[in-house]
Structures are given as C-alpha cells and as structure tokens.
Amino acid sequence: MLQITRPRTVHSIVELRDIVRDWRRAGDLVAITPTMGGLHEGHLSLVRAARRRARRVIATIFVNPTQFGKGEDFEAYPRDDVRDAEMLAGAGCDLIYAPSVLEMYPEGFGTTISVDGITDEMCGGHRPGHFDGVTTVVCKLLNQAQPDYALFGEKDWQQLVTIRQMVRDLDMPIRIASSPTVREADGLAMSSRNRYLSREQRVIAAKLNKALFASADHIAHGVPLERVLGACRKALLSAGFDSIDYLDARDAHTLSPVDRFADGNESRLFVAARLGKTRLIDNVPIERTGMTE
Ligand code: PAF
C-alpha cells in the first residue's frame, strides 16, 4: 500500500531557515505557497504549481490577525492542522511552516508594509487595513523563507497584483507566480469561507460565478458596460445575495476602471457579494468566448 508521509511542520523562523539553508546547499530551488490553512483543492493546485517550478516546496499556515478587520471572522476562520497536513502530503509539499502569532509579531513589533493606490478600492475600500495586513505578513514570510518562487491564487486577484507590486517596489529577489481559480462542479470559486454557507446559501452562492461569466461575455460582445453591470446586480440581489460590495470591470494589471471592452487590453470583471455573514469574491477575464453572438 502506498504510504504518504506527512510533511514535517516547523513553528520557528530558526528551524525554517536551517532547513532552507540545507536545501540551498544541495542546490535545490525553493518555492513557497502562503496560506491561512482551511485548505481546499485551490491551495493544493498552488502546491502542485510550486512543485513544477522548484524541487522543494514550503506551505505556510498562519491565520494572520492583522488582515482581519473588527467584527470579521478571525476567530471563526477554519483551523484544522491535521487535515491540512494530510492534504499537503498528497500534493507534494516538503515542509509546513506554521508560526505562532508571537513568532510573527513579537512584543514591540512596529512595521507595516503598505502598497498605495492599487489597494484603495475594491476589497481594500471595503476592508480598511486588510491589504496592509496581507503585504506585511507576506513580506515577512518571504524574508523568513527567502524562496525562489512564491505562488498565489488568482481568485484573490487584487491581492496577487498588490504582492507583485510590493516585490517589485522592494526589489525582493523572488518570482511571483499565480494559478487559476479552482472551482466546484457548479462553478463556485473554492474558498475556505465556503464552509460557512448553509445549504440554502450554497445554492445561491453558485449563481455568483454564472452571473459573472455571463456578464463578462456580454461586455466582451459590446453590450454597454453600465447596462450589463446593472442587470448583473439586479440578478444577484434577486437570486438572494444580501448586498454587493462592488461589481467592477477593471484593467487586469493596474486595476483602473475600464468603461468598455477593448481588444488587446487585458481586463477582468470583479465582484464581492455578501450572503448572510459570508463575503464571497470572484473575478473572471473579459474576453470573447463565443457564448453570445
Ligand atoms: O490568501 C491568503 O490566504 C492570505 O491572504 C495570505 C496570502 C496567506 C496572507 O495571509
């Protein structure tokens, strides 16, 4: 019988650095996939993508308190170390780095990494301070592990472009790579937060991606943006979503708003919508797929 051994877990920066140093001495490339645990297939696809780039793969598991706002789900965020480790073993992870809050933010910690502009709107506008928490912790994780590659999911597109900018701005010698959003059979983007949904909410949640793909297709085929977005909002609210934080067409790289589809410009449609206490985000490319003629 095939025995899959769980990857070793370390909790301190010193242990992490010792292991990475040995790998480097052996000439191995190192990739990291930062996570907050509560793993799903989307995370495993990142680990597999990391594995294709580097011989050694680290997954970090740290529910980062500084990226949660007041009244958000920091306490409720799923934590299941045993299950996470089993999943990571099957995906080819070599090492789990799971620091404590004190290891990451010792007494007297006083630095914040803040990327301006690109974080002002969308999730940044609705979750003040969120991206400062993300960039600060990711900067620390990258400094601690000093990998060759770091992998991030495209579901959190604003996070991905923000991290790319941070790495560029701070001259960090790390290549940032991304993996496409992994979806459930009905198209719902996988997220650790999907487990908060009730059975009824789960049915409604699946309508988010369908509305988004259909709207992106209409925009790509020349239907006026305002009309498409208005219809999409209406459809989501009547499907049962409680509110929509944003529904925006934006340039994929700068995140500046776009007002119509233009061939050759990479743009995406972004949404964040609330269903009870759960906030769901998703984004899709605006491109001609041949769905609408
Ligand atoms: O995407 C996430 O899970 C988190 O924002 C990250 C990148 C691990 C930082 O805490």
XYZ file of C-alpha atoms and ligand atoms in Angstrom:
303
model
C 0.000 0.000 0.000
C 1.278 3.481 -0.899
C 2.217 5.306 2.279
C 2.191 9.104 2.093
C 4.197 10.627 4.923
C 3.052 13.942 6.294
C 5.476 16.797 5.686
C 7.455 17.988 8.675
C 5.955 21.007 10.437
C 8.140 23.698 11.971
C 6.978 26.654 14.005
C 10.047 28.895 14.287
C 11.998 31.105 11.899
C 15.248 29.469 13.040
C 14.068 25.949 12.147
C 12.685 27.172 8.817
C 15.950 28.860 7.885
C 18.054 25.826 8.884
C 16.059 23.593 6.564
C 16.069 26.065 3.672
C 19.836 26.537 4.099
C 20.389 22.767 3.758
C 18.223 22.658 0.636
C 20.173 25.524 -0.883
C 23.486 23.815 -0.089
C 22.176 20.827 -2.046
C 21.464 23.189 -4.969
C 17.675 22.940 -4.760
C 15.267 25.672 -5.844
C 12.650 26.571 -3.233
C 9.020 27.642 -3.706
C 6.561 28.824 -1.089
C 2.752 28.825 -1.008
C 1.485 31.091 1.770
C -1.920 30.012 3.152
C -4.077 30.573 6.194
C -4.973 26.853 6.349
C -8.546 25.617 5.925
C -7.122 24.053 2.793
C -9.002 23.053 -0.332
C -8.173 21.952 -3.856
C -7.292 25.553 -4.806
C -4.416 25.541 -2.311
C -3.279 22.107 -3.477
C -3.163 23.327 -7.070
C -0.779 26.062 -5.868
C 1.414 23.489 -4.157
C 1.484 21.408 -7.350
C 2.304 24.523 -9.403
C 5.091 25.299 -6.909
C 6.395 21.770 -7.299
C 6.638 22.197 -11.066
C 8.947 25.175 -10.511
C 11.090 24.066 -7.602
C 12.388 20.839 -6.078
C 11.444 21.967 -2.571
C 8.024 23.307 -1.595
C 7.053 25.029 1.636
C 3.405 25.668 2.564
C 2.867 28.231 5.284
C -0.172 28.048 7.537
C -0.796 31.195 9.528
C -4.161 32.805 10.229
C -2.878 36.349 10.121
C -4.730 38.528 12.645
C -3.609 41.811 11.092
C -5.511 41.280 7.845
C -8.878 40.810 9.589
C -10.948 43.844 10.436
C -13.017 44.393 13.561
C -16.063 42.110 13.523
C -14.601 39.913 10.743
C -14.136 36.146 11.009
C -10.640 35.849 12.560
C -11.902 33.670 15.437
C -14.168 31.559 13.237
C -11.618 31.036 10.450
C -11.225 27.272 9.892
C -8.259 25.729 11.724
C -7.553 22.013 11.231
C -3.816 21.309 11.267
C -4.121 17.525 10.955
C -6.408 17.604 7.939
C -4.317 20.366 6.313
C -1.103 18.353 6.781
C -2.684 15.250 5.244
C -3.851 17.220 2.238
C -0.443 18.840 1.770
C 1.320 15.458 1.946
C -0.687 14.220 -1.024
C 0.133 17.348 -3.071
C 3.934 17.091 -2.729
C 4.693 19.632 -0.023
C 8.045 19.126 1.764
C 7.636 21.406 4.741
C 4.861 23.161 6.619
C 5.785 26.403 8.328
C 3.150 27.261 10.932
C 4.442 30.099 13.116
C 2.589 31.374 16.164
C 1.246 34.921 16.338
C 4.087 35.760 18.737
C 6.720 34.378 16.349
C 5.375 36.635 13.590
C 4.570 39.666 15.712
C 6.833 39.664 18.772
C 6.477 42.200 21.553
C 7.378 45.629 20.172
C 6.671 44.791 16.519
C 6.053 48.114 14.762
C 6.420 47.916 10.979
C 3.690 47.990 8.340
C 4.181 47.398 4.628
C 1.613 49.361 2.684
C 1.170 49.385 -1.095
C -0.550 52.606 -2.194
C -3.088 53.125 -4.925
C -3.849 49.627 -6.095
C -5.239 48.742 -2.663
C -7.512 51.797 -2.320
C -10.637 50.340 -3.900
C -12.478 47.028 -4.260
C -11.538 44.793 -1.290
C -9.206 47.487 0.036
C -12.034 50.026 0.067
C -14.416 47.694 1.862
C -11.898 46.170 4.270
C -9.758 49.071 5.547
C -6.300 47.883 6.592
C -6.769 44.444 5.070
C -4.051 44.763 2.434
C -1.576 46.318 4.867
C -2.003 43.153 6.926
C -1.547 40.964 3.855
C 1.541 42.737 2.491
C 3.172 42.934 5.903
C 2.749 39.226 6.603
C 3.680 38.143 3.074
C 6.786 40.344 3.159
C 7.777 38.719 6.453
C 7.109 35.176 5.207
C 9.173 35.829 2.070
C 12.022 37.322 4.111
C 11.912 34.419 6.534
C 11.980 31.666 3.895
C 13.823 33.523 1.088
C 12.351 31.309 -1.624
C 12.967 31.497 -5.372
C 9.236 31.430 -6.124
C 6.042 32.338 -4.297
C 2.656 31.158 -5.530
C -0.703 32.923 -5.121
C -4.205 32.123 -6.328
C -5.957 34.205 -8.992
C -9.223 34.214 -7.047
C -7.646 36.908 -4.853
C -6.608 38.916 -7.905
C -6.228 42.242 -6.094
C -4.010 40.511 -3.539
C -1.934 38.981 -6.344
C -1.272 42.300 -8.142
C -0.597 44.023 -4.805
C 2.011 41.412 -3.865
C 3.587 41.640 -7.317
C 3.915 45.397 -6.851
C 5.361 45.046 -3.343
C 8.009 42.589 -4.576
C 8.860 44.896 -7.485
C 8.919 48.061 -5.347
C 11.060 46.494 -2.627
C 13.449 44.735 -5.056
C 12.755 41.383 -3.469
C 14.581 38.671 -5.476
C 11.535 36.387 -5.695
C 9.433 35.386 -8.674
C 5.707 35.640 -8.052
C 3.618 33.074 -9.915
C -0.116 32.509 -9.914
C -2.560 29.668 -10.512
C -6.075 29.918 -11.924
C -9.080 29.840 -9.606
C -10.199 26.288 -8.856
C -13.978 25.878 -8.976
C -16.515 23.438 -7.596
C -18.545 21.396 -10.104
C -21.165 24.169 -10.242
C -18.510 26.841 -10.796
C -18.366 28.334 -7.291
C -14.805 29.533 -6.671
C -13.236 27.397 -3.953
C -12.666 29.306 -0.734
C -12.052 28.369 2.882
C -15.043 30.568 3.668
C -17.463 28.474 1.584
C -17.847 26.197 4.591
C -19.689 29.000 6.413
C -22.551 28.720 3.916
C -25.800 26.980 4.845
C -27.274 24.508 2.374
C -29.642 27.185 1.053
C -26.896 29.793 0.804
C -24.663 27.320 -1.015
C -27.272 27.043 -3.790
C -27.423 30.838 -4.105
C -23.616 31.141 -3.989
C -23.280 29.114 -7.203
C -25.129 31.864 -9.057
C -22.302 34.332 -8.495
C -19.910 32.803 -10.994
C -22.633 32.193 -13.535
C -23.740 35.837 -13.423
C -20.109 36.949 -13.625
C -19.151 34.786 -16.616
C -22.330 35.748 -18.485
C -21.792 39.470 -17.766
C -18.140 39.335 -18.854
C -19.226 37.694 -22.066
C -21.865 40.355 -22.736
C -19.300 43.128 -22.137
C -16.840 41.404 -24.476
C -19.517 41.337 -27.157
C -20.164 45.058 -26.950
C -23.208 45.349 -24.684
C -22.770 48.679 -22.824
C -20.982 48.154 -19.540
C -23.440 50.091 -17.372
C -26.348 48.067 -18.716
C -24.557 44.743 -18.099
C -23.466 45.664 -14.573
C -26.952 46.947 -13.688
C -28.544 43.704 -14.875
C -25.944 41.621 -13.061
C -26.511 43.460 -9.760
C -30.236 43.012 -10.113
C -29.843 39.295 -10.891
C -27.591 38.726 -7.866
C -29.873 40.563 -5.459
C -32.952 38.757 -6.711
C -31.058 35.423 -6.511
C -30.733 36.031 -2.752
C -27.463 37.885 -2.181
C -27.907 40.388 0.644
C -25.624 43.074 -0.758
C -22.905 43.699 -3.290
C -19.728 45.410 -2.085
C -18.552 46.015 -5.640
C -19.043 44.816 -9.179
C -16.418 46.413 -11.411
C -14.689 45.984 -14.752
C -11.019 46.816 -14.374
C -7.673 46.559 -16.092
C -6.133 43.269 -15.001
C -2.751 44.809 -14.153
C -3.380 48.367 -12.940
C -6.901 47.703 -11.602
C -8.038 51.034 -13.053
C -11.696 51.030 -14.058
C -12.461 50.319 -17.718
C -15.622 51.602 -19.337
C -15.820 49.219 -22.286
C -14.201 46.150 -23.743
C -11.189 46.821 -25.976
C -9.452 44.043 -27.889
C -5.874 43.613 -26.739
C -6.451 45.148 -23.304
C -6.485 42.581 -20.530
C -9.456 43.388 -18.335
C -11.415 41.454 -15.744
C -14.764 41.630 -14.032
C -14.532 41.643 -10.228
C -17.228 41.049 -7.638
C -17.609 40.866 -3.868
C -21.075 39.992 -2.578
C -22.453 39.157 0.815
C -24.636 36.209 1.683
C -25.583 36.403 5.351
C -22.287 36.762 7.231
C -20.238 35.342 4.390
C -18.491 37.578 1.895
C -17.710 35.908 -1.429
C -15.305 37.255 -4.041
C -14.658 36.166 -7.597
C -13.230 37.538 -10.844
C -13.160 36.422 -14.469
C -11.480 37.625 -17.666
C -13.450 39.815 -20.054
C -12.790 38.089 -23.348
C -14.668 36.830 -26.350
C -15.536 33.196 -25.666
C -18.168 32.752 -28.360
C -21.020 32.301 -25.860
C -23.002 35.305 -27.154
C -23.316 36.373 -30.772
O -4.610 34.453 0.591
C -4.404 34.164 1.797
O -4.712 33.061 2.270
C -3.734 35.188 2.699
O -4.153 36.467 2.387
C -2.193 35.081 2.685
C -1.614 35.415 1.320
C -1.756 33.697 3.093
C -1.602 36.086 3.692
O -2.031 35.832 4.975
